[in-house]
Amino acid sequence: MFSFQNLYLFFIASLMLNLAPGNDMIYVASRSVSYGIKAGVISALGIFAGCSVHIVAAVLGLSIVIAKSAYLFQLIKYAGAAYLIYLGIKALLSKQSINTKNDSEGKADYWKLFKQGAITNALNPKVAIFFLSFLPQFINAASPFFKLQLLVLGLWFAIQGTLVLSVVACVLGKTKDFFSKNPKIWAIQEKITGFILIGLGIKIALTSRK
């Protein structure tokens, strides 16, 4: 089904891409610093869920439609950008203290973080086009198992990326204790997180299909 050479090259290329700082890593890092390790890992799982949407779309051929349709690309792109900017503005306007957030943190909050991670990734059309252009390079297009190969490599890439993001969450999530002891610095960090999310939204809004 797969040649060893293709898998070997894919493992190396996918690992390098997952280790490179990008929108997903910045997003998980900001959530980990703000809410802790568990929240960062859950945000990473949300991104995995959003990534899975693109994988299924690539297998079904929907990514080709998005890549060729300027209207659909712009629609999805601006929806994703607007959502990130909304989250950023919400963080900037937030007046809750870190202690209040800790006391009210529960399953509902974690579910909310999961959904945010999933939505921000699913509404990024660049991810769909990435899967469409990257994965087929390691697959035999003439193989009768082409779609299955696409699915397997896509899932591997997403799982590997989730593991990398979880490590980032575990490392940066430990800084939450520092902020809990320094509420003024926490407030500043919240504003920085807001600006980061807004910046990511603007970055997505300005990206092109190329």
mmCIF file of C-alpha atoms in Angstrom, residues 49-139:
data_model
loop_
_atom_site.group_PDB
_atom_site.id
_atom_site.type_symbol
_atom_site.label_atom_id
_atom_site.label_comp_id
_atom_site.label_asym_id
_atom_site.label_seq_id
_atom_site.Cartn_x
_atom_site.Cartn_y
_atom_site.Cartn_z
ATOM 1 C CA ALA A 49 -10.881 17.956 15.617
ATOM 2 C CA GLY A 50 -10.757 20.933 13.257
ATOM 3 C CA CYS A 51 -7.883 19.343 11.378
ATOM 4 C CA SER A 52 -9.917 16.159 10.994
ATOM 5 C CA VAL A 53 -12.557 18.175 9.149
ATOM 6 C CA HIS A 54 -9.950 19.163 6.562
ATOM 7 C CA ILE A 55 -8.688 15.587 6.278
ATOM 8 C CA VAL A 56 -12.184 14.276 5.541
ATOM 9 C CA ALA A 57 -12.711 17.152 3.098
ATOM 10 C CA ALA A 58 -9.486 16.245 1.296
ATOM 11 C CA VAL A 59 -10.508 12.580 1.062
ATOM 12 C CA LEU A 60 -13.950 13.506 -0.279
ATOM 13 C CA GLY A 61 -12.492 16.011 -2.734
ATOM 14 C CA LEU A 62 -14.080 19.068 -1.096
ATOM 15 C CA SER A 63 -10.683 20.713 -0.651
ATOM 16 C CA ILE A 64 -10.359 20.906 -4.428
ATOM 17 C CA VAL A 65 -13.610 22.859 -4.582
ATOM 18 C CA ILE A 66 -12.371 25.289 -1.921
ATOM 19 C CA ALA A 67 -9.019 25.672 -3.661
ATOM 20 C CA LYS A 68 -10.640 26.478 -7.012
ATOM 21 C CA SER A 69 -13.464 28.658 -5.723
ATOM 22 C CA ALA A 70 -12.290 32.153 -4.847
ATOM 23 C CA TYR A 71 -15.672 32.920 -3.273
ATOM 24 C CA LEU A 72 -15.660 29.914 -0.929
ATOM 25 C CA PHE A 73 -12.038 30.506 0.003
ATOM 26 C CA GLN A 74 -12.709 34.139 0.902
ATOM 27 C CA LEU A 75 -15.903 33.256 2.782
ATOM 28 C CA ILE A 76 -14.232 30.624 4.972
ATOM 29 C CA LYS A 77 -11.107 32.723 5.424
ATOM 30 C CA TYR A 78 -12.929 35.819 6.662
ATOM 31 C CA ALA A 79 -15.212 33.747 8.907
ATOM 32 C CA GLY A 80 -12.165 32.221 10.599
ATOM 33 C CA ALA A 81 -10.387 35.567 10.838
ATOM 34 C CA ALA A 82 -13.462 37.234 12.332
ATOM 35 C CA TYR A 83 -13.781 34.496 14.961
ATOM 36 C CA LEU A 84 -10.165 34.896 16.086
ATOM 37 C CA ILE A 85 -10.492 38.676 16.206
ATOM 38 C CA TYR A 86 -13.680 38.273 18.262
ATOM 39 C CA LEU A 87 -11.835 36.075 20.781
ATOM 40 C CA GLY A 88 -9.002 38.606 20.914
ATOM 41 C CA ILE A 89 -11.306 41.555 21.569
ATOM 42 C CA LYS A 90 -13.099 39.505 24.224
ATOM 43 C CA ALA A 91 -9.764 38.885 25.970
ATOM 44 C CA LEU A 92 -8.868 42.583 25.782
ATOM 45 C CA LEU A 93 -12.168 43.617 27.342
ATOM 46 C CA SER A 94 -12.106 40.917 30.023
ATOM 47 C CA LYS A 95 -11.917 42.257 33.602
ATOM 48 C CA GLN A 96 -11.990 38.896 35.405
ATOM 49 C CA SER A 97 -9.152 38.105 37.766
ATOM 50 C CA ILE A 98 -7.199 34.864 37.470
ATOM 51 C CA ASN A 99 -8.653 33.633 40.765
ATOM 52 C CA THR A 100 -12.193 34.134 39.498
ATOM 53 C CA LYS A 101 -11.387 32.166 36.383
ATOM 54 C CA ASN A 102 -9.853 29.366 38.382
ATOM 55 C CA ASP A 103 -12.912 29.112 40.647
ATOM 56 C CA SER A 104 -15.351 29.028 37.753
ATOM 57 C CA GLU A 105 -13.278 26.728 35.548
ATOM 58 C CA GLY A 106 -15.004 23.409 34.847
ATOM 59 C CA LYS A 107 -16.189 21.085 32.151
ATOM 60 C CA ALA A 108 -18.164 23.783 30.391
ATOM 61 C CA ASP A 109 -15.092 26.009 30.133
ATOM 62 C CA TYR A 110 -12.947 23.168 28.823
ATOM 63 C CA TRP A 111 -15.629 22.294 26.291
ATOM 64 C CA LYS A 112 -15.648 25.928 25.212
ATOM 65 C CA LEU A 113 -11.871 25.898 24.722
ATOM 66 C CA PHE A 114 -12.180 22.676 22.723
ATOM 67 C CA LYS A 115 -14.793 24.226 20.448
ATOM 68 C CA GLN A 116 -12.712 27.366 19.978
ATOM 69 C CA GLY A 117 -9.704 25.306 18.917
ATOM 70 C CA ALA A 118 -11.809 23.255 16.508
ATOM 71 C CA ILE A 119 -13.516 26.272 14.956
ATOM 72 C CA THR A 120 -10.326 28.302 14.467
ATOM 73 C CA ASN A 121 -8.694 25.397 12.604
ATOM 74 C CA ALA A 122 -11.755 24.283 10.644
ATOM 75 C CA LEU A 123 -12.331 27.842 9.392
ATOM 76 C CA ASN A 124 -8.783 28.201 8.069
ATOM 77 C CA PRO A 125 -8.955 27.390 4.317
ATOM 78 C CA LYS A 126 -5.160 27.422 4.093
ATOM 79 C CA VAL A 127 -5.167 24.174 6.093
ATOM 80 C CA ALA A 128 -7.488 22.541 3.561
ATOM 81 C CA ILE A 129 -5.267 23.582 0.666
ATOM 82 C CA PHE A 130 -2.182 22.467 2.604
ATOM 83 C CA PHE A 131 -3.514 18.914 2.929
ATOM 84 C CA LEU A 132 -4.514 18.925 -0.715
ATOM 85 C CA SER A 133 -1.028 19.947 -1.883
ATOM 86 C CA PHE A 134 1.180 18.227 0.737
ATOM 87 C CA LEU A 135 -0.221 14.741 1.296
ATOM 88 C CA PRO A 136 -0.522 13.580 -2.365
ATOM 89 C CA GLN A 137 3.241 14.031 -2.793
ATOM 90 C CA PHE A 138 3.753 10.865 -0.715
ATOM 91 C CA ILE A 139 0.986 8.786 -2.283
#
